Structure formats: structure tokens, C-alpha cells
Coordinates of N, CA and C and ligand atoms in Angstrom, one line a residue:
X27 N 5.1 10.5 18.0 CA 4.4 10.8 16.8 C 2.9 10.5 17.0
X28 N 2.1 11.5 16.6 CA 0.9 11.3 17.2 C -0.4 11.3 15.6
X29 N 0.4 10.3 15.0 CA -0.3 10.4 13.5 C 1.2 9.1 12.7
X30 N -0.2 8.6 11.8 CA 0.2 7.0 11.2 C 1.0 7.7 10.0
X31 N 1.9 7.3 9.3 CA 2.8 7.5 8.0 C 2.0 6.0 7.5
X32 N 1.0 6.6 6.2 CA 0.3 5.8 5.8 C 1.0 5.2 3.9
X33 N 1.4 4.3 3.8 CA 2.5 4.1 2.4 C 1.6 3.1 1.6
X34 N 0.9 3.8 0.5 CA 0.3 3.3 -0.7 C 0.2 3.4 -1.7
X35 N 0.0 2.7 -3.1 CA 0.4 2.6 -4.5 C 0.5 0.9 -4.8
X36 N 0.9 0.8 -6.0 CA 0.3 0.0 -6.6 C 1.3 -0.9 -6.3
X37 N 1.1 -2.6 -6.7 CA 1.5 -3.8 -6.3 C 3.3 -3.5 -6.6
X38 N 3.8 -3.7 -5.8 CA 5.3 -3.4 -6.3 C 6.2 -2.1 -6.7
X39 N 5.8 -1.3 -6.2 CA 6.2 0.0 -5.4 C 7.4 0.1 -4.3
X40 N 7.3 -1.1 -3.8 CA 8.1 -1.1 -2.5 C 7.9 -1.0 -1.2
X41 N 6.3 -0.7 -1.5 CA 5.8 -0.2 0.0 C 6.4 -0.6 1.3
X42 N 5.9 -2.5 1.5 CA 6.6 -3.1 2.5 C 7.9 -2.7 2.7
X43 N 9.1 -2.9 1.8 CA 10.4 -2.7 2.0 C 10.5 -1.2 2.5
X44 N 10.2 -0.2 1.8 CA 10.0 1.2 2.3 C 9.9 1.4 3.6
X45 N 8.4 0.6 4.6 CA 7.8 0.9 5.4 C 8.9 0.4 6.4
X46 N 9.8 -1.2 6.1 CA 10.3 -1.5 6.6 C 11.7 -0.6 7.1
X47 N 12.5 -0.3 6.3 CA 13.4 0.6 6.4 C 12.7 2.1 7.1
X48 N 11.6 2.4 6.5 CA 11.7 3.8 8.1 C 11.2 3.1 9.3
X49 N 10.7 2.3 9.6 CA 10.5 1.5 10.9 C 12.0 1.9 11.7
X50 N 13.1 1.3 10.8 CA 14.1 1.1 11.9 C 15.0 2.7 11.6
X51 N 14.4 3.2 11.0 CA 15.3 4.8 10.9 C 14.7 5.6 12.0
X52 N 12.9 5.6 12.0 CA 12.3 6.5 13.3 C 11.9 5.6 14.6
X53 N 13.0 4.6 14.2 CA 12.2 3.5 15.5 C 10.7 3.6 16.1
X54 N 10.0 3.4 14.9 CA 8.5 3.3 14.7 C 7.9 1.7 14.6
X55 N 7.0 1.3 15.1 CA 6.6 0.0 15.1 C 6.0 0.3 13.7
X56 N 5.7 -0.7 12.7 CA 5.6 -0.8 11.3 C 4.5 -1.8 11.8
X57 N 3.6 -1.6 10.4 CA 2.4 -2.8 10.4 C 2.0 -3.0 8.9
X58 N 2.3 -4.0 8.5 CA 2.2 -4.4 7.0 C 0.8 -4.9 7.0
X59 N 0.0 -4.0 6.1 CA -1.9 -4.5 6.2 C -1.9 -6.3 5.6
X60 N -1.4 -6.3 4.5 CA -1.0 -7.8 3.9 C -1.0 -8.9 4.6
X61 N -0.1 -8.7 5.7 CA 0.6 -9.5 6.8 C -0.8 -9.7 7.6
X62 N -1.2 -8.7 8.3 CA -2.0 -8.3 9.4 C -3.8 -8.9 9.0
X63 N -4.1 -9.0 7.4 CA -5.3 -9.3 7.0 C -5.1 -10.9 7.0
X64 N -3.7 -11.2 6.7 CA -3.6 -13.0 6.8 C -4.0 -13.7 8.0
X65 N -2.8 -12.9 8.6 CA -3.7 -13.4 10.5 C -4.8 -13.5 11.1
X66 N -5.2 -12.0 10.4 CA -7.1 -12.1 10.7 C -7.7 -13.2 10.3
X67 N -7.5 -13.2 8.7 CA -8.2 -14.4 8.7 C -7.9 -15.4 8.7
X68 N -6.7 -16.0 8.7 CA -6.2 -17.0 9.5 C -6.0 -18.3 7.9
X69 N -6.6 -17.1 6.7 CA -5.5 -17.6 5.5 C -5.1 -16.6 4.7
X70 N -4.3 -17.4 3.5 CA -3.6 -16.8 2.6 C -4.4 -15.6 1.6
X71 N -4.1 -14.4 1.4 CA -4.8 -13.7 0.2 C -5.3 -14.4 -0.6
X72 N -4.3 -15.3 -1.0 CA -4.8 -16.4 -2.3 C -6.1 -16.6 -2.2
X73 N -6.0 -17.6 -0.9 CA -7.0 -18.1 -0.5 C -8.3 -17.6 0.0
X74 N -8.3 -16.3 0.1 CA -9.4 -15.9 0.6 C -10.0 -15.4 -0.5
X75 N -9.4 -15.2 -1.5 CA -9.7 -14.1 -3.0 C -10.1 -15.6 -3.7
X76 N -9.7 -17.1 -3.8 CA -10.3 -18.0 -4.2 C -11.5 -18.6 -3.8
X77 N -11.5 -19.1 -2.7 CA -13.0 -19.3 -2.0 C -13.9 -18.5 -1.0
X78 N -13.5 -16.7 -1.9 CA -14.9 -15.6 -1.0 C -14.5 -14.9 -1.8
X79 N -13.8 -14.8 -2.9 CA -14.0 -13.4 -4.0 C -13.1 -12.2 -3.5
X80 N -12.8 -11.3 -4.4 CA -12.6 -10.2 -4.4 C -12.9 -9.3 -3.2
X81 N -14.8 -9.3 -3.7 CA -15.8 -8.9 -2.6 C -15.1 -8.9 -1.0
X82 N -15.4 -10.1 -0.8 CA -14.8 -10.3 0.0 C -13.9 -10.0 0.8
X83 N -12.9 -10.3 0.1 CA -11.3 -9.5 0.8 C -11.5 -8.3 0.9
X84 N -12.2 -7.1 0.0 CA -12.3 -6.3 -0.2 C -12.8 -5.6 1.7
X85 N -13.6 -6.1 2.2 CA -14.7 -6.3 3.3 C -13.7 -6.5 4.5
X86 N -12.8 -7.6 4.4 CA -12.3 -8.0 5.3 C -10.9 -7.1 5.3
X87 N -10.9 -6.3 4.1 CA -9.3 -5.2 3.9 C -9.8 -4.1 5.3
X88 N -11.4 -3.2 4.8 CA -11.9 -2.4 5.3 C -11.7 -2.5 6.7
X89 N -12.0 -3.9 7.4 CA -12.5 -4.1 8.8 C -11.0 -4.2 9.2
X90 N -10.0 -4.4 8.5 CA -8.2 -4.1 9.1 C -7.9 -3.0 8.9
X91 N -8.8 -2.0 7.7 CA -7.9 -0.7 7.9 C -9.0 -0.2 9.3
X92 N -9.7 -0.4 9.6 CA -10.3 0.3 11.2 C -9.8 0.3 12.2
X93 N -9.2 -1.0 12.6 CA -8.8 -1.1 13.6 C -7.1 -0.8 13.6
X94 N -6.1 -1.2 12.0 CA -5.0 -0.4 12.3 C -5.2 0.9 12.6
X95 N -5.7 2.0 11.9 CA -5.9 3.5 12.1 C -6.6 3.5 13.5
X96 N -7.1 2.7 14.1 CA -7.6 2.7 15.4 C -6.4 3.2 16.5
X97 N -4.9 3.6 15.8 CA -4.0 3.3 16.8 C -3.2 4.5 16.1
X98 N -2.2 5.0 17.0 CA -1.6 6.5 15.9 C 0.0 5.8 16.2
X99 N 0.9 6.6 15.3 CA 2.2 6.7 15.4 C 3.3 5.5 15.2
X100 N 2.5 5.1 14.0 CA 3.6 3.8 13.6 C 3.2 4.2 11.6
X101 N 4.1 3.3 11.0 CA 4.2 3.4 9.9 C 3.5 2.2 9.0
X102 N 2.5 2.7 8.2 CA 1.4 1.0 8.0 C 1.9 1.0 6.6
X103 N 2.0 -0.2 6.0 CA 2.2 -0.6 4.5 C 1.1 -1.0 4.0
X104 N 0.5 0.0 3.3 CA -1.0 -0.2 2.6 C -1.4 -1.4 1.8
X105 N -2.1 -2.5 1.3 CA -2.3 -2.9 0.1 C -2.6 -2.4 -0.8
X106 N -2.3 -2.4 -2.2 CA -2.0 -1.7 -3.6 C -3.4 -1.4 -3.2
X107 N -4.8 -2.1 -3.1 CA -6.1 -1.6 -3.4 C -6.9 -0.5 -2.1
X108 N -5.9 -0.6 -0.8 CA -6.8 -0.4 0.3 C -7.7 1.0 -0.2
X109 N -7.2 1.9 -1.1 CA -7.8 3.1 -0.9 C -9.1 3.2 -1.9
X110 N -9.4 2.1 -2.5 CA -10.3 2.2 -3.4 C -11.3 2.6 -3.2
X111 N -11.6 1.9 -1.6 CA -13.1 2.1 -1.5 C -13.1 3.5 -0.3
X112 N -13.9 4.7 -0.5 CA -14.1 5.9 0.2 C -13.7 5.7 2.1
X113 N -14.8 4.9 2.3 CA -14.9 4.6 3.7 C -13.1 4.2 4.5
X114 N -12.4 3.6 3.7 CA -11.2 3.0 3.9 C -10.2 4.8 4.0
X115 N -9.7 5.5 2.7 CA -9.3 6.5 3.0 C -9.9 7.3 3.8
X116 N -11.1 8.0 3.8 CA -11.8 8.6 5.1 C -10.5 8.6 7.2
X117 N -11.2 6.8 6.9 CA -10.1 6.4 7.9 C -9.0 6.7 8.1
X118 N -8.4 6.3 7.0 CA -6.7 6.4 7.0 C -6.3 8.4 7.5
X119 N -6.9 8.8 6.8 CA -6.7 10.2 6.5 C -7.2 11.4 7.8
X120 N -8.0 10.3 8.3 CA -8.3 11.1 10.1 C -7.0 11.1 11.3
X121 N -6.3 10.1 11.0 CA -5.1 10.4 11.8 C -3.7 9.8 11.1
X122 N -3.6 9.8 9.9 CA -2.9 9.5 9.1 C -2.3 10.5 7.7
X123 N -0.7 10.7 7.4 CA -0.4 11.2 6.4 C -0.6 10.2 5.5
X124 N -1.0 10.5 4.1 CA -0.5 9.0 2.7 C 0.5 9.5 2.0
X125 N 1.2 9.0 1.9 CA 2.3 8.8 0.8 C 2.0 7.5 0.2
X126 N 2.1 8.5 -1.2 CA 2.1 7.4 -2.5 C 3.5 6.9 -3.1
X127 N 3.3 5.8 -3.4 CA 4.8 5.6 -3.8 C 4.6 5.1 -5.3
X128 N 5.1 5.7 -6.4 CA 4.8 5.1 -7.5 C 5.8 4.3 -8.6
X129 N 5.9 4.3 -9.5 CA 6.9 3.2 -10.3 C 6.3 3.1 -11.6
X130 N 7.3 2.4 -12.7 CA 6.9 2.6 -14.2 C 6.2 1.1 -14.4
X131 N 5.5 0.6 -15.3 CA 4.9 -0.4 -15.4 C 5.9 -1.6 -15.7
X132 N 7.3 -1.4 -16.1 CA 8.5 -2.3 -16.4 C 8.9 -2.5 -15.1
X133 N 9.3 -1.4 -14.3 CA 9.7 -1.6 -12.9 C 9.1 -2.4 -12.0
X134 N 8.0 -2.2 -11.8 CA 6.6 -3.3 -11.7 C 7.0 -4.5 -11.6
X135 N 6.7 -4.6 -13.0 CA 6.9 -5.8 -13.5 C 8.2 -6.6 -13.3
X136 N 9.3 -5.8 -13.3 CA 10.6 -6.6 -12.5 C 10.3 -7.3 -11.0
X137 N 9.8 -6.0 -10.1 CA 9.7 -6.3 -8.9 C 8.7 -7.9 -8.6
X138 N 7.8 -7.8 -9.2 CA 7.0 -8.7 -9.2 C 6.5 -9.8 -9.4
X139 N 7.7 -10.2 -11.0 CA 6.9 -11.2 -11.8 C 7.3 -12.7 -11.2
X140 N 7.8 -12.8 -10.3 CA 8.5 -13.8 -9.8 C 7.1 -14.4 -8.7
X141 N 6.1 -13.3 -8.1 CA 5.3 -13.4 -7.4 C 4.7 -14.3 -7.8
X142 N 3.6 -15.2 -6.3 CA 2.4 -16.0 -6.7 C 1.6 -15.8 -5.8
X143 N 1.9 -14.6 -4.9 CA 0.6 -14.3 -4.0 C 0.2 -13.4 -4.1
X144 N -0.4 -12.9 -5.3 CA -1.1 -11.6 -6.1 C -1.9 -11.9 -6.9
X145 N -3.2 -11.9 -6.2 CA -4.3 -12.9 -7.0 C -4.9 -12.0 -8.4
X146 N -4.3 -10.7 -8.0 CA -5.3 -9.4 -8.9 C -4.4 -9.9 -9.3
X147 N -3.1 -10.2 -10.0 CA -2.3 -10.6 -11.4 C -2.1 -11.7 -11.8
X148 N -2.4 -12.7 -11.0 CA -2.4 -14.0 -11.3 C -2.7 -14.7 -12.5
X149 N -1.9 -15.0 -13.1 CA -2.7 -15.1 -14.9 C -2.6 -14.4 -15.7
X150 N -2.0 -13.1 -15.2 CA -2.0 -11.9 -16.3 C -1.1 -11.2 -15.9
X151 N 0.2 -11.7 -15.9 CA 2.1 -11.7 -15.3 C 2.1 -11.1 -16.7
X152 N 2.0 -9.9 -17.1 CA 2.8 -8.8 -17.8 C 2.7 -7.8 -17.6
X153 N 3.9 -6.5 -18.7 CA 3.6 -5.6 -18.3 C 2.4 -4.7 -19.0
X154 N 2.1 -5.0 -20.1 CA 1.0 -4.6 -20.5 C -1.0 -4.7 -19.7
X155 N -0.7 -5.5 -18.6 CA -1.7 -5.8 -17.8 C -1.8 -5.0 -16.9
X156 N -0.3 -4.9 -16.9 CA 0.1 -4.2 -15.3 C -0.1 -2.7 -15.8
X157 N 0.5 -2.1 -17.0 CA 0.1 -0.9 -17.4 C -1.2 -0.4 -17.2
X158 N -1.7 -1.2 -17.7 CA -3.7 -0.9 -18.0 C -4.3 -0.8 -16.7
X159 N -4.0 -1.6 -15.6 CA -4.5 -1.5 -14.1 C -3.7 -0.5 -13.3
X160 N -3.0 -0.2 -13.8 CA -2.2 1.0 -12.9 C -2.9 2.5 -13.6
X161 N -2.7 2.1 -14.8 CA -3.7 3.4 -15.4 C -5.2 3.8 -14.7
X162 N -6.0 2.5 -14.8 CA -7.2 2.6 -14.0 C -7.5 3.0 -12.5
X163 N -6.2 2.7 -11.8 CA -6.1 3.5 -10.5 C -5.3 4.7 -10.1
X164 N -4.9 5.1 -11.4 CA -3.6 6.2 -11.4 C -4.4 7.7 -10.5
X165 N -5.6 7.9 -10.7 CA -6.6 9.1 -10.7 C -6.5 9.0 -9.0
X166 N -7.3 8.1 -8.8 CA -7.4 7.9 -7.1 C -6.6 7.6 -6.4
X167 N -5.4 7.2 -7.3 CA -4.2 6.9 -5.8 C -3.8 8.9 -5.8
X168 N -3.7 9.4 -6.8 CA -3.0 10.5 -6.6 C -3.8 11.6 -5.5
X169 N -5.1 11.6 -6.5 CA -5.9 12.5 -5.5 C -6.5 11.8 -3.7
X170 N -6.2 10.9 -3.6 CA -5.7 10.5 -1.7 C -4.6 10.9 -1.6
X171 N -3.7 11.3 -2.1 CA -2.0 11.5 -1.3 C -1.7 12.8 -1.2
X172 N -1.2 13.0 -0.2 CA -0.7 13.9 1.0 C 0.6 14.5 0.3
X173 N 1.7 13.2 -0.1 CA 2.8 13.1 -0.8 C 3.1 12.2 -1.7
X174 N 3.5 12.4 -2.7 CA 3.9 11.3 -3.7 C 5.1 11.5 -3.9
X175 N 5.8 9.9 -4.3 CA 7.3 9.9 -4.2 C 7.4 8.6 -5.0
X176 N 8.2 8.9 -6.3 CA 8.6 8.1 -7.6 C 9.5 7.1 -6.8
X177 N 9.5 5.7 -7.0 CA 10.4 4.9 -6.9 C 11.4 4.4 -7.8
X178 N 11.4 4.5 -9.0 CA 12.0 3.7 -9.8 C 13.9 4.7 -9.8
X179 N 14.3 3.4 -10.0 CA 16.0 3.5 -9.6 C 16.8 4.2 -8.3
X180 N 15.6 3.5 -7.5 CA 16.1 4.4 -6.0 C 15.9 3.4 -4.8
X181 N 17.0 2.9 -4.0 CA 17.0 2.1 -2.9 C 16.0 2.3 -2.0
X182 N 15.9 1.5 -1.4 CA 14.8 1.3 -0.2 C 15.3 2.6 0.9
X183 N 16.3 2.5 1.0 CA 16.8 3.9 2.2 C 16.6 5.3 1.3
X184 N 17.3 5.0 0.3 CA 16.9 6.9 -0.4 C 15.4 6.8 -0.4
X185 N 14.6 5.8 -0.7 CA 13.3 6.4 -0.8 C 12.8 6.6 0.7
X186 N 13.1 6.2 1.5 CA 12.6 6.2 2.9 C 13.2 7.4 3.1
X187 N 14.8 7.7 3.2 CA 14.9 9.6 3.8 C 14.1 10.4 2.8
X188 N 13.9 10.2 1.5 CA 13.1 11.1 1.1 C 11.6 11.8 1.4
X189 N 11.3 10.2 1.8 CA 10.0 10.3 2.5 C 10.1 11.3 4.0
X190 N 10.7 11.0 4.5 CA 11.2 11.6 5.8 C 10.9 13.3 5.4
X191 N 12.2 13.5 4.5 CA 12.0 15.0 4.4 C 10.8 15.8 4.2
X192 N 10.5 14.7 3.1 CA 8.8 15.2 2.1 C 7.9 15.6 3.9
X193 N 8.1 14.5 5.0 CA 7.0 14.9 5.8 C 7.7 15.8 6.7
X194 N 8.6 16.5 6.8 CA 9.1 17.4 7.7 C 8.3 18.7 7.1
X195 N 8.8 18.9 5.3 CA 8.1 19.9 5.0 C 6.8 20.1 4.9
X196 N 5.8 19.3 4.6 CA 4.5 18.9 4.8 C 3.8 19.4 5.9
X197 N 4.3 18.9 6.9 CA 4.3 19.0 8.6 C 4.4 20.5 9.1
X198 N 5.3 21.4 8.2 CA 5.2 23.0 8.7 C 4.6 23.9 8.5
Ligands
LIG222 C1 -3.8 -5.8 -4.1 C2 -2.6 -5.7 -3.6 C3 -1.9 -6.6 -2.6 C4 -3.0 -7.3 -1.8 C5 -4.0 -7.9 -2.7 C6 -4.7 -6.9 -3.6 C7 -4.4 -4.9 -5.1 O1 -1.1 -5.9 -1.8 O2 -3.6 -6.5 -0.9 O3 -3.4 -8.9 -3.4 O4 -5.6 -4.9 -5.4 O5 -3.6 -4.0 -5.5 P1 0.4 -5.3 -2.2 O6 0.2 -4.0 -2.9 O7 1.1 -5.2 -0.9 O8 1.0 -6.3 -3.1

């Protein structure tokens, strides 16, 4: 595979789980950016979004999406925000498909409310919060995606062969 299966959308979509399950369907090495920005910096999201801001992470998201897209033919699990900023998609989108994965703001909010390493919701664990910020990025996740693919009431494998097919036909 000579091109990254790039899987983005909002906090609780599924991504990781998704990205995880086609890892072992196309025996593709997987790279969770989440995972991969902790190690960089050597702390927790939490913690980096508490003592250096938003800003910050935001900076140090950018400088992980370069160097994963620096590499082709594995399947990366985006964070909800990576595509916000231009320079970040640019990247992804030079040797990378996006698939968006999306979900209802209840679904969401099942998936998630249990979380405490989500500093963008931290304090503001509903679904009415979660509506309003999904609304505000609804525009720009769609218009970055390649493919978009609904998650709600659908397992981690149906949404992964879905994905599959969506990029076979894409691909011709
Ligand atoms: C964020 C999503 C998170 C993580 C960070 C910010 C966002 O990733 O990158 O907390 O702004 O949507 P997940 O989408 O994997 O939860």
C-alpha cells in the first residue's frame, strides 16, 4: 500500500477502535496520533493542555502529523482536532486517503462520558456541549474527507469492512 488510510472525526467516533480492527484485517501497521503525541512528549494530553495550553498541543499535534505522513502505507487514527489547522490536512492529504467517521451527539456521549483524558470536554461531560462543538467542526471535517462513514449502531468490524469497500471504490 503505497498511501496512509487517514481516520478522522470527532472525540468518540471510534477512530482508534476502527483503525485498530483494519490494522489486523490488512495486516497494516496502525499508528494512533494520541498514543504517538504522549511519547513525544513524554506526558499525558492532560497534561500538556494544563501546563502549555491548547496552543500548544495544537503545535506539538502538527509536528506528529509530519513526521507520521513522513511514512506511507499504514492506517493512522487521527485526533478529533488534527485537521483544524490547514498546514496539518495539506500533509495528511499528499499521501494519504481521509475517512471521516461520524456519530450522533447521544452516541458520543455514550462512548465517552466515562472519559478523563479529554481535556477539550473536561468540565463540560454533556451532550449538549458535545452537540455545539461538533456542530462548529461539522463544515471542515466534511469538506477534508475523501470518504465519510456514519458510525452509530455499527461494530467496530462492519465499520472497518465498510471502510475497506468505500476505498476500493474510491481507488478506481
Ligand atoms: C481532541 C481530540 C483528542 C485529543 C485531544 C484533542 C479534539 O483525540 O487529540 O484531546 O480537539 O477533538 P480523540 O479524538 O482521539 O479523542
Amino acid at each position: 500500500m503505497d498511501y496512509n488510510i487517514m481516520l478522522i472525526g470527532f472525540m468518540g467516533t471510534g477512530k482508534s477502535t476502527v483503525s485498530k480492527a483494519i490494522s489486523l484485517m490488512m495486516k497494516i501497521e496502525e499508528t494512533d496520533m494520541d498514543t504517538y503525541i504522549v511519547e513525544r512528549a513524554g506526558m499525558s494530553i492532560n497534561d500538556i493542555f494544563s501546563k502549555y495550553g491548547e496552543e500548544r498541543f495544537r503545535d506539538i499535534e502538527a509536528e506528529c502529523v509530519k513526521e507520521i505522513c513522513s511514512e506511507s502505507g499504514k492506517i493512522v487514527s487521527c485526533g478529533g482536532g488534527a485537521v483544524l489547522r490547514d498546514e496539518n490536512v495539506e500533509c495528511m492529504k499528499k499521501n494519504g486517503l481521509i475517512v471521516l467517521l461520524t456519530a450522533e451527539a447521544g452516541t458520543v456521549y455514550d462512548r465517552v462520558k466515562n472519559s478523563t483524558d479529554r481535556p477539550v470536554l473536561n468540565g463540560n461531560m454533556n451532550v449538549e456541549y458535545i452537540a455545539q462543538l461538533m456542530e462548529k467542526r461539522k463544515d471542515r471535517y466534511h469538506e477534508v474527507a475523501d470518504i465519510i462513514i456514519a458510525t452509530d449502531d455499527k461494530t467496530p468490524e462492519d465499520i472497518a469492512s465498510e471502510i475497506l469497500v468505500e476505498i476500493q471504490k474510491y481507488k478506481k
